[in-house]
Phi, psi and omega in degrees: 000327179299320181299318179294319180302311182285330176293326175301323178292322176295323177297321177299321177295318179299322178295326175298319178298314181301320179298338179262014184060032174260154174302127188284086175234131181228156181214149169224151176243131184245133177228121180052049178062026177225136175287120180253348182204149178225152176201154173218160183303133180223022185298316181291318180296313185271341187054037179237126182305323186278010184271041173283153183306316182298317183290324176298315180292319179299315180300317179295319179294322176303316179294316183298317182269355183053046181200147173280344180272122178245047192300326183255028183252155172242133176259127174250127181218142187286336179233141179310133181299143175280177180300320180298313182290322177300319177298317179295323178298314178296315182295329180275353178068026175301136187281324189214141178234129177239123179233160183271284185263142174287153178244101184291347182260336184213008186293122181240030174235029176139335185281294178275322176197172178235089178290332187287332181247020182279118185290350178286341176274160180282354176219145173231154175239135174294141182239134170235127185247168172065030176276119186052040184306314182299317179295314182294314180294323180299322177301316181291315180301312180297318181299311183288329175298314179294322178297315178297320178299314180296320179296322177295320179296321179295321179282350180077028181271000000 
């Protein structure tokens, strides 16, 4: 039940991204049963490659704990982490990752590959997938459906 509770918070972050016309991806980081960081996708707003929800949340958690090590933290994210975010998760030593929807194009927590549980790295993160998957995937489906609709309207189709 805790995983669903915190994923709901990540979904709220994803909705904030959507309100900014960003791809609706949200993340929260939990330490000792408390949310210490939140993030949502900001790539379009910031025009910065590194503005993924996970990275925004990791940066905030680093500040909150005054440490680059997030060893006793769990990251909740609405979409499976990409290779860049998976690398940052490993580097930050996050203990556990819980995600909602799988990412068939860039997922590196089990879909295309699993960087997070690869024993060749000096750190691994436990992965739990498909938590509130329908809700998380629905945010993305609705967003891209609306985006395609707007593009057609602009073209006069």
